[in-house]
Amino acid sequence: MRIKPIFGSLKGYYKETFLAPLLVILETLLFSQIPFIIAKLIDNGINASNKDYIIQTGLQLLFITFVMAIFGVLAGLFAARGAAGFSKNLRHNLFYTIENYSFSNLDKFSSSSLIVRLTTDVQRLQNVYQMSVRGAFRALSSIFFSIYMSYIISPRLSLAFLFAVPISAILLLVIIKLAFPRFDKVFKEIDNLNRIVKENLDGSRVVKAYVQSDYEIKKFKEKSSKLEKLYISAYKLMVSVMPIMLMCVFAITIVIVFFGSKMVINSTLTTGELVSLVSYTSMALFGLIMFSAVFVMAIVSAPSVKRIVDVLEESVDIKDKKDSIKEILNSDIEYKDVSFSYLKRDDKLCLENINLKIKEGESIGIIGSTGSSKTTLVNLIPRLYDVQSGSITIGSVDVRDYNIKILRDSISYALQKSVLFSGTIKENLLWGNENASDEQIVEMCKIAQIHDFIMSLEGGYEYKIERGGVNVSGGQRQRLSIARALLKSPKILILDDSTSAVDMSTEAKINKELKDKLPKTTKIIIAQRISSIENCDNIIVLDEGKIVGEGKHDFLLKSNAIYQEVYYTQKKEVSDASI
Ligand SMILES: Nc1ncnc2c1ncn2[C@@H]1O[C@H](COP(=O)(O)OP(=O)(O)OP(=O)(O)O)[C@@H](O)[C@H]1O
Ligand SMILES: [Mg+2]
């Protein structure tokens, strides 16, 4: 498992990451002296009834504990500061990486999974950081110093540690190796559960409309119980860690007390020394237990590391070239033999050999049945996805040669599913162009036929849109999205089914305004209704990812079977509706 990308987030907090363990080691070093000093106190002070020595040693112990306390507090402060900074950096890095993702990168991760990675997983690593810089170093230095001091007191008795420590370390490793796959499953299931919750909450209105609450509750319960079982199975293994560690340490204590008392009787060891050896055993016990706790935590968090690294290392497939072109001279668009597959497979093409020319200022309509790849076709222009083969040029330059920001800034795209953010109407519109003046905003809203509606709202342009735009209707949301797209003053305007929820007469007004007020903007209009595009300069009929017809309305109506069928079906629907 790769963890190197995580270390990048330590930047700016190296000092804390270095000082916290150093202070912990110094604190433990001082702590390890205490049993040794007490041993002397017993042998030279208490057993020899030397009051001065007792007082002197007492003061020495007081001083040591005071310094230890200072080291401990400082280590805690550095660790907390380092952990908070590390997780802040990690969150920033993740967010920045995700913001740079292309659509195909985003297709790989569900949004609920990304949320868990940015929150729970980062929090977990923050805890691991804090536990590691203090706990792990305290544990390891406790083990090391206790063995070292035992060795100084009695090299023979300290041999007991040489057996016990490697045995317990091997046992720990075995348990961890077994536990890892189980925790991996737990995290995958948490992702699943989050996905279900998110989908359910996002679609709660649909769930209620279809009276599917019971079904959703059942589905949630099943996943939740599965998670419970997986958790228990993973922790079943981990619960054995502590008893095993305790067993090892008690075994050492018995060995030391058994042989140590014999040595005291033979006068090869003093009472004080035996007492201190038992203390060192407890210190080693403390070290091992703490080490296993840190290790368990690290294991539990290992899948989080993997999940974060997966996001950080996902290679962003749509990037700027080195000498990218920063100016778009004209907005003639040309598709040359373009093929595309979401799966990057030649046998699963969504678009096949598309050849198309769109002149600057022209309006082009795209029509075709649902799933015929209309959205896919236009997604390739702002490079939301890149072509599989062939090329798309704007002003005779391949879109892949442009600077992405410049390219996307000159294209406005009202997405098929219009999204508004919580905030005022004006804030939502300024999102298209933060420097737009009030006059410009009003002008664009008039073109999008939404100005009158906005003025009828309480507060007008200051009216607050709720999260997801729930307090405006579908058609109003679409028109606001069109106005937002227009505010960018784009060279190319793409409207993907953006007037599907707008009534036909309003739609006709929008189209007329677009034609009159934006003569230089190239307009690409995807629609289901022929009435939305019949006045376009050119119309493309798409079927299963191929262009099966191209021309003006009258021409297609005479020559194209699919176009005729759509036209007459819709005409019939309109006349049926008016009866
Ligand atoms: N992100 C994606 N990953 C994989 N396949 C996709 C993705 N988006 C669309 N597709 C598939 O590509 C095909 C074309 O989809 P597209 O959205 O371009 O159709 P469309 O003509 O815009 O349809 P609609 O009129 O319903 O909007 C469909 O078969 C769809 O399932
Ligand atoms: Mg579409």
XYZ file of C-alpha atoms and ligand atoms in Angstrom:
611
model
C 0.000 0.000 0.000
C 1.302 3.412 -0.937
C 1.357 5.994 1.813
C 3.864 8.468 0.393
C 1.235 10.844 -1.057
C -0.113 11.309 2.478
C 3.227 12.609 3.722
C 2.915 15.610 1.421
C 0.297 16.905 3.860
C 2.878 17.244 6.637
C 4.196 20.329 4.859
C 4.385 23.290 7.216
C 4.147 21.006 10.255
C 7.535 19.243 10.138
C 8.648 21.025 13.326
C 5.661 19.711 15.308
C 6.050 16.248 13.766
C 9.664 16.146 14.883
C 9.406 17.845 18.298
C 6.405 15.916 19.660
C 8.143 12.494 19.446
C 11.452 13.947 20.649
C 9.839 15.377 23.785
C 7.965 12.120 24.359
C 11.227 10.161 24.131
C 12.913 12.525 26.602
C 9.931 12.252 28.941
C 10.083 8.444 28.796
C 13.839 8.503 29.330
C 13.311 10.463 32.544
C 10.458 8.173 33.548
C 12.700 5.132 33.078
C 15.131 6.554 35.636
C 12.554 6.570 38.414
C 12.569 2.799 39.266
C 16.376 2.915 39.180
C 16.459 5.823 41.630
C 13.862 4.121 43.829
C 16.006 0.969 43.854
C 18.878 3.050 45.215
C 16.495 4.706 47.666
C 15.499 1.278 49.035
C 19.042 -0.073 49.190
C 20.964 3.006 50.333
C 18.241 5.034 52.036
C 15.587 2.821 53.606
C 17.627 -0.341 54.229
C 20.563 1.737 55.471
C 18.259 4.141 57.436
C 19.933 7.141 55.804
C 17.441 10.026 56.231
C 19.498 12.601 54.310
C 19.743 10.263 51.325
C 15.985 9.705 51.423
C 15.258 13.469 51.396
C 17.840 14.154 48.708
C 16.430 11.391 46.504
C 12.896 12.583 47.157
C 13.803 16.053 45.882
C 15.549 14.528 42.885
C 12.366 12.575 42.082
C 10.247 15.707 42.448
C 12.454 17.600 40.040
C 12.348 14.765 37.496
C 8.556 14.551 37.593
C 8.300 18.326 37.201
C 10.499 18.297 34.069
C 8.568 15.270 32.790
C 5.309 17.162 33.178
C 6.662 20.076 31.138
C 7.890 17.742 28.387
C 4.560 15.902 28.427
C 2.472 19.071 28.087
C 4.666 20.447 25.305
C 4.576 17.125 23.448
C 0.784 17.119 23.726
C 0.564 20.658 22.363
C 2.862 19.963 19.422
C 1.030 16.741 18.623
C -2.360 18.456 18.672
C -1.156 21.331 16.519
C 0.586 18.978 14.077
C -2.459 16.684 13.852
C -4.861 19.549 13.187
C -2.515 21.072 10.582
C -1.864 17.736 8.913
C -5.566 16.998 8.540
C -6.247 20.525 7.278
C -3.585 20.059 4.584
C -4.930 16.629 3.729
C -8.475 17.960 3.356
C -7.201 20.823 1.166
C -5.175 18.472 -1.021
C -8.127 16.141 -1.456
C -10.523 18.953 -2.238
C -8.106 20.543 -4.676
C -7.544 17.203 -6.418
C -11.271 16.530 -6.694
C -11.914 20.033 -8.045
C -9.448 19.273 -10.829
C -11.065 15.979 -11.714
C -12.474 15.521 -15.166
C -15.928 14.020 -15.584
C -14.453 10.612 -16.294
C -12.488 10.814 -13.025
C -15.697 11.739 -11.218
C -17.504 8.792 -12.805
C -15.184 6.512 -10.804
C -16.156 7.790 -7.346
C -19.637 8.256 -5.975
C -20.149 11.599 -4.264
C -21.060 9.885 -0.979
C -17.783 8.010 -1.063
C -15.889 11.248 -1.688
C -17.652 12.868 1.263
C -16.632 9.998 3.559
C -13.060 10.256 2.318
C -12.941 13.980 2.969
C -14.454 13.753 6.442
C -14.355 10.403 8.268
C -11.198 9.118 6.616
C -9.304 12.359 7.178
C -10.465 12.434 10.817
C -9.227 8.892 11.258
C -5.797 9.768 9.905
C -5.691 12.800 12.159
C -6.195 10.463 15.128
C -3.522 8.118 13.810
C -1.110 11.027 13.495
C -1.775 12.125 17.045
C -1.535 8.572 18.374
C 1.639 7.907 16.400
C 3.696 10.951 17.281
C 2.927 10.471 20.975
C 1.630 6.943 21.622
C 3.869 4.989 19.274
C 7.018 6.774 20.393
C 6.072 6.534 24.044
C 5.403 2.806 23.593
C 8.607 2.051 21.716
C 10.819 4.138 23.969
C 9.186 2.601 27.083
C 9.994 -0.867 25.762
C 13.512 0.118 24.790
C 14.418 1.984 28.000
C 12.903 -0.632 30.283
C 14.905 -3.393 28.592
C 18.035 -1.255 28.629
C 17.700 -0.390 32.327
C 16.946 -4.031 33.182
C 20.090 -4.969 31.295
C 22.136 -2.508 33.341
C 20.728 -3.884 36.585
C 20.941 -7.557 35.680
C 22.063 -8.696 32.221
C 20.991 -12.265 32.989
C 17.432 -11.471 34.063
C 16.918 -9.064 31.176
C 17.230 -12.075 28.840
C 13.575 -12.774 29.680
C 12.656 -9.724 27.574
C 14.639 -11.002 24.631
C 12.249 -13.938 24.341
C 9.015 -12.238 25.235
C 9.214 -9.122 23.039
C 9.809 -10.846 19.652
C 7.156 -13.484 20.427
C 4.519 -10.866 21.205
C 5.565 -8.819 18.149
C 5.101 -11.843 15.862
C 1.695 -12.595 17.397
C 0.661 -8.990 16.808
C 1.706 -9.130 13.166
C -0.249 -12.323 12.543
C -3.424 -10.858 14.046
C -3.027 -7.694 12.028
C -2.540 -9.573 8.775
C -5.744 -11.492 9.416
C -7.705 -8.410 10.436
C -6.819 -6.174 7.524
C -9.127 -7.722 4.874
C -12.005 -7.702 7.342
C -11.619 -3.983 7.996
C -11.379 -3.376 4.278
C -14.811 -4.984 3.913
C -16.171 -2.869 6.757
C -15.191 0.334 4.975
C -16.632 -0.777 1.656
C -19.896 -1.460 3.457
C -19.821 1.959 5.138
C -19.509 3.437 1.643
C -22.520 1.427 0.523
C -24.542 2.554 3.491
C -23.617 6.183 2.891
C -24.601 5.846 -0.734
C -28.002 4.461 0.215
C -28.580 7.224 2.759
C -27.514 9.933 0.310
C -29.610 8.569 -2.550
C -32.561 8.198 -0.263
C -32.304 11.717 1.120
C -31.653 13.260 -2.300
C -34.638 11.452 -3.696
C -36.825 11.563 -0.602
C -39.684 13.176 -2.538
C -39.635 10.388 -5.126
C -39.495 7.772 -2.376
C -42.586 9.292 -0.766
C -44.410 9.761 -4.057
C -43.961 6.082 -4.872
C -44.734 5.068 -1.267
C -41.451 3.227 -1.178
C -40.480 4.128 2.414
C -40.944 0.572 3.698
C -38.813 -0.837 0.933
C -36.098 1.762 1.585
C -36.206 1.075 5.334
C -35.831 -2.654 4.651
C -32.883 -2.015 2.338
C -31.238 0.224 4.930
C -31.803 -2.301 7.722
C -30.215 -5.076 5.669
C -27.102 -3.016 4.935
C -26.907 -1.800 8.496
C -27.097 -5.363 9.890
C -24.487 -6.510 7.406
C -22.218 -3.743 8.635
C -22.808 -4.792 12.224
C -21.792 -8.389 11.410
C -18.673 -7.282 9.547
C -17.663 -5.004 12.420
C -18.067 -7.798 14.940
C -16.085 -10.212 12.788
C -13.256 -7.682 12.436
C -13.161 -6.781 16.118
C -13.377 -10.432 17.206
C -9.786 -10.739 16.074
C -8.667 -7.514 17.649
C -10.022 -8.347 21.108
C -7.422 -11.093 21.447
C -4.587 -8.560 21.186
C -4.718 -7.233 24.730
C -4.954 -10.598 26.566
C -2.048 -11.950 24.534
C 0.081 -8.955 25.437
C -0.861 -9.254 29.108
C -0.024 -12.944 29.086
C 3.450 -12.256 27.719
C 4.144 -9.608 30.316
C 2.899 -11.665 33.246
C 5.102 -14.512 32.073
C 8.142 -12.212 32.164
C 7.190 -10.942 35.617
C 6.955 -14.491 36.956
C 10.317 -15.412 35.442
C 11.996 -12.300 36.849
C 10.476 -12.639 40.333
C 11.292 -16.368 40.421
C 14.941 -16.067 39.424
C 15.368 -12.607 40.980
C 14.362 -13.770 44.483
C 16.877 -16.594 44.229
C 19.559 -14.052 43.316
C 18.521 -11.838 46.268
C 18.956 -14.849 48.581
C 22.379 -15.479 46.998
C 23.159 -11.756 47.395
C 23.865 -11.315 43.686
C 20.923 -8.862 43.493
C 19.671 -6.296 46.025
C 16.029 -5.986 47.125
C 15.844 -2.543 45.568
C 17.094 -3.902 42.264
C 14.494 -6.670 42.240
C 11.734 -4.144 42.970
C 12.960 -1.929 40.145
C 13.122 -4.900 37.756
C 9.431 -5.604 38.475
C 8.722 -1.921 37.789
C 10.534 -2.181 34.469
C 8.405 -5.183 33.618
C 5.301 -3.025 34.162
C 6.858 -0.309 32.066
C 7.465 -2.762 29.239
C 3.877 -4.002 29.697
C 2.613 -0.467 29.408
C 4.753 -0.004 26.272
C 3.489 -3.167 24.628
C -0.149 -2.453 25.413
C 0.147 1.056 24.101
C 1.964 -0.181 21.027
C -0.761 -2.708 20.300
C -3.416 -0.001 20.752
C -1.603 2.248 18.265
C -1.165 -0.692 15.944
C -4.865 -1.599 16.090
C -5.732 1.976 15.341
C -3.273 2.041 12.448
C -4.791 -1.151 11.066
C -8.312 0.133 11.394
C -7.179 3.225 9.535
C -5.172 1.501 6.822
C -8.183 1.292 4.476
C -8.688 5.037 5.042
C -5.132 5.648 3.882
C -5.788 3.587 0.781
C -9.026 5.392 0.062
C -7.407 8.802 0.424
C -4.395 7.811 -1.677
C -6.755 6.480 -4.365
C -8.273 9.944 -4.666
C -4.937 11.762 -4.528
C -3.332 9.446 -7.063
C -6.204 9.252 -9.522
C -4.550 10.540 -12.619
C -6.428 13.506 -13.960
C -6.797 12.600 -17.622
C -7.753 16.048 -18.857
C -4.900 18.432 -18.249
C -3.345 21.498 -19.802
C -0.540 20.958 -22.265
C 2.723 22.737 -21.553
C 2.407 25.446 -24.185
C -1.357 25.615 -24.151
C -2.988 28.256 -26.316
C -4.547 31.082 -24.335
C -6.679 32.769 -26.945
C -9.619 31.600 -29.008
C -9.639 33.619 -32.199
C -12.938 32.472 -33.610
C -15.596 30.008 -32.641
C -15.964 27.891 -35.758
C -16.303 24.343 -34.478
C -15.353 21.259 -36.433
C -15.684 17.577 -35.517
C -13.331 15.424 -37.576
C -14.018 11.696 -37.484
C -14.807 11.820 -33.783
C -15.475 8.592 -31.898
C -15.974 8.288 -28.170
C -16.548 5.607 -25.555
C -17.129 6.147 -21.822
C -15.448 2.815 -21.237
C -12.522 3.731 -23.507
C -13.334 0.680 -25.624
C -13.578 0.631 -29.388
C -16.336 -1.976 -29.313
C -18.539 0.121 -26.990
C -18.629 3.415 -28.834
C -21.209 6.044 -27.864
C -20.243 8.280 -30.776
C -19.026 6.958 -34.085
C -17.231 8.843 -36.837
C -18.864 12.186 -36.280
C -18.047 14.823 -38.896
C -19.631 18.191 -38.384
C -18.923 21.847 -39.099
C -20.503 24.687 -37.153
C -19.778 28.264 -38.238
C -19.263 31.135 -35.815
C -22.556 32.751 -34.858
C -24.587 29.900 -36.287
C -27.286 28.195 -34.272
C -27.348 24.449 -34.543
C -30.048 22.171 -33.230
C -29.430 18.594 -32.143
C -32.311 16.176 -31.933
C -32.476 12.445 -31.370
C -34.104 9.879 -29.149
C -33.091 9.605 -25.522
C -29.727 7.887 -25.171
C -28.693 8.787 -28.724
C -25.590 10.572 -27.304
C -26.653 14.199 -27.721
C -25.215 15.225 -24.350
C -22.116 13.156 -25.010
C -21.585 14.951 -28.323
C -21.524 18.417 -26.760
C -19.610 17.321 -23.633
C -16.577 16.910 -25.838
C -16.400 20.600 -26.781
C -15.486 22.003 -23.327
C -13.462 18.818 -22.755
C -15.665 17.423 -20.010
C -14.503 14.221 -21.674
C -11.836 13.820 -24.337
C -12.428 12.208 -27.717
C -11.347 8.605 -28.126
C -10.247 9.163 -31.702
C -10.500 11.975 -34.210
C -10.440 15.597 -33.120
C -12.563 18.620 -32.357
C -11.276 22.043 -33.327
C -12.407 25.502 -32.376
C -11.050 28.187 -34.711
C -8.997 25.426 -36.412
C -7.164 24.627 -33.147
C -7.639 21.261 -31.428
C -9.549 21.778 -28.159
C -6.844 19.737 -26.424
C -4.303 22.423 -27.316
C -6.172 25.218 -25.556
C -5.648 26.221 -21.973
C -8.576 24.519 -20.225
C -9.611 27.599 -18.240
C -9.643 29.768 -21.362
C -11.530 27.083 -23.272
C -14.197 26.602 -20.610
C -14.470 30.322 -19.928
C -15.433 30.934 -23.516
C -18.076 28.216 -23.512
C -21.279 28.484 -21.515
C -23.097 25.315 -20.815
C -26.586 25.089 -19.355
C -26.520 21.471 -18.230
C -29.389 19.089 -18.828
C -30.001 18.915 -15.084
C -29.886 22.548 -14.026
C -28.358 23.004 -10.614
C -28.808 26.063 -8.431
C -26.981 26.672 -5.182
C -28.387 27.968 -1.927
C -28.125 31.764 -1.897
C -29.898 34.701 -3.496
C -30.937 34.698 -7.164
C -28.323 37.365 -7.792
C -25.581 35.278 -6.177
C -26.578 32.347 -8.344
C -26.441 34.466 -11.482
C -23.102 36.057 -10.558
C -21.717 32.572 -10.406
C -21.641 32.800 -14.208
C -19.633 36.016 -14.096
C -18.770 37.572 -10.769
C -18.085 40.965 -12.342
C -21.427 41.320 -14.107
C -23.212 44.623 -13.501
C -26.839 44.858 -12.400
C -27.776 46.094 -15.898
C -26.141 43.059 -17.506
C -27.925 40.727 -15.090
C -31.296 42.268 -15.938
C -30.539 42.179 -19.675
C -29.656 38.463 -19.628
C -32.641 37.615 -17.446
C -34.851 39.392 -19.965
C -33.380 37.301 -22.782
C -33.988 34.150 -20.706
C -37.589 35.365 -20.091
C -37.190 35.167 -16.337
C -36.899 38.859 -15.370
C -40.636 39.402 -14.871
C -40.881 36.344 -12.675
C -37.922 37.477 -10.546
C -39.492 40.916 -10.102
C -42.698 39.299 -8.887
C -40.818 37.595 -6.042
C -40.440 39.148 -2.631
C -37.044 40.865 -2.689
C -36.664 40.443 -6.463
C -33.079 39.537 -7.291
C -32.361 39.169 -3.555
C -34.924 36.355 -3.250
C -33.319 33.404 -1.497
C -33.044 30.141 -3.384
C -33.143 27.121 -1.091
C -30.639 24.284 -1.344
C -30.926 22.589 -4.734
C -33.379 25.247 -5.931
C -36.412 23.497 -4.467
C -38.425 26.708 -4.084
C -38.560 27.502 -7.799
C -40.248 25.405 -10.460
C -38.400 23.213 -12.966
C -38.961 25.669 -15.829
C -37.951 28.654 -13.700
C -34.805 26.826 -12.650
C -34.001 26.142 -16.315
C -34.469 29.789 -17.289
C -32.284 30.941 -14.390
C -29.625 28.518 -15.600
C -29.863 29.969 -19.105
C -29.479 33.516 -17.735
C -26.491 32.371 -15.686
C -24.936 30.812 -18.782
C -25.507 33.989 -20.813
C -23.809 36.185 -18.214
C -20.487 34.586 -19.079
C -20.733 36.361 -22.488
C -19.670 33.120 -24.111
C -18.286 32.596 -27.591
C -20.130 29.288 -27.658
C -23.424 28.655 -25.888
C -24.618 25.107 -25.297
C -28.176 24.564 -24.108
C -28.714 20.910 -23.288
C -32.449 20.327 -23.131
C -32.555 23.588 -21.202
C -36.076 24.521 -22.143
C -37.722 21.118 -21.768
C -39.795 22.373 -18.827
C -40.544 25.770 -20.390
C -43.816 26.291 -22.252
C -43.596 26.547 -26.029
C -44.437 30.237 -26.431
C -41.852 31.306 -23.822
C -39.339 29.007 -25.452
C -39.963 30.617 -28.827
C -39.345 34.040 -27.245
C -36.061 32.846 -25.704
C -34.876 31.459 -29.040
C -35.765 34.663 -30.877
C -33.963 36.793 -28.291
C -30.887 34.573 -28.463
C -30.791 34.968 -32.215
C -31.267 38.742 -32.169
C -29.158 39.699 -29.158
C -26.240 37.269 -29.497
C -25.501 37.242 -33.232
C -21.817 36.404 -32.825
C -22.263 33.577 -30.309
C -22.271 30.057 -31.711
C -25.365 28.387 -30.289
C -25.797 24.649 -29.886
C -29.273 23.686 -28.791
C -30.191 20.154 -27.807
C -33.906 19.510 -27.666
C -36.534 16.842 -27.614
C -39.143 19.071 -29.266
C -38.763 20.026 -32.904
C -40.384 23.375 -32.141
C -37.317 24.231 -30.017
C -34.924 23.947 -32.938
C -36.886 24.348 -36.143
C -35.535 27.833 -36.746
C -31.893 26.832 -36.302
C -29.439 27.415 -39.164
C -28.603 23.747 -39.177
C -30.101 20.698 -37.478
C -28.394 17.409 -36.685
C -30.364 14.205 -36.215
C -28.536 11.737 -33.999
C -29.349 8.073 -33.717
C -27.332 5.601 -31.657
C -24.296 7.834 -31.678
C -24.288 8.504 -35.410
C -25.386 11.509 -37.456
C -28.263 10.263 -39.590
C -29.479 13.578 -40.911
C -28.284 17.137 -41.300
C -29.845 20.252 -42.797
C -32.510 22.868 -42.276
C -35.961 22.025 -40.931
C -37.689 21.983 -44.315
C -35.009 19.826 -45.865
C -35.077 17.263 -43.039
C -38.834 17.211 -43.042
C -38.754 16.181 -46.675
C -35.826 13.797 -46.600
C -35.256 12.309 -43.143
C -37.464 9.489 -41.896
C -36.573 9.821 -38.209
C -37.113 13.590 -38.295
C -40.463 13.151 -40.017
C -41.560 10.603 -37.450
C -40.622 12.865 -34.509
C -42.261 15.843 -36.188
C -45.574 14.166 -36.949
C -45.754 12.447 -33.551
C -45.237 15.765 -31.803
C -47.642 17.568 -34.090
C -50.252 14.946 -33.298
C -49.577 15.286 -29.553
C -50.066 19.052 -29.785
C -53.308 18.766 -31.746
C -54.574 15.980 -29.455
C -53.799 18.155 -26.456
C -55.655 21.096 -27.904
C -58.816 19.106 -28.574
N -21.000 8.987 -17.397
C -21.357 7.964 -18.180
N -20.729 6.764 -18.056
C -21.072 5.725 -18.855
N -22.017 5.781 -19.790
C -22.681 6.926 -19.956
C -22.391 8.079 -19.158
N -23.206 9.084 -19.538
C -23.976 8.571 -20.539
N -23.661 7.292 -20.787
C -24.262 6.442 -21.831
O -23.997 7.016 -23.103
C -25.126 6.962 -23.941
C -25.496 8.350 -24.444
O -25.887 9.147 -23.351
P -26.278 10.675 -23.493
O -26.472 11.208 -22.123
O -25.274 11.345 -24.351
O -27.654 10.577 -24.252
P -28.640 11.743 -24.615
O -28.875 11.655 -26.082
O -28.164 13.030 -24.075
O -29.967 11.275 -23.873
P -31.113 12.171 -23.202
O -31.977 12.678 -24.314
O -31.859 11.223 -22.346
O -30.459 13.265 -22.457
C -26.239 6.305 -23.131
O -26.315 4.979 -23.531
C -25.771 6.394 -21.705
O -26.166 5.271 -20.985
Mg -28.787 14.300 -22.652
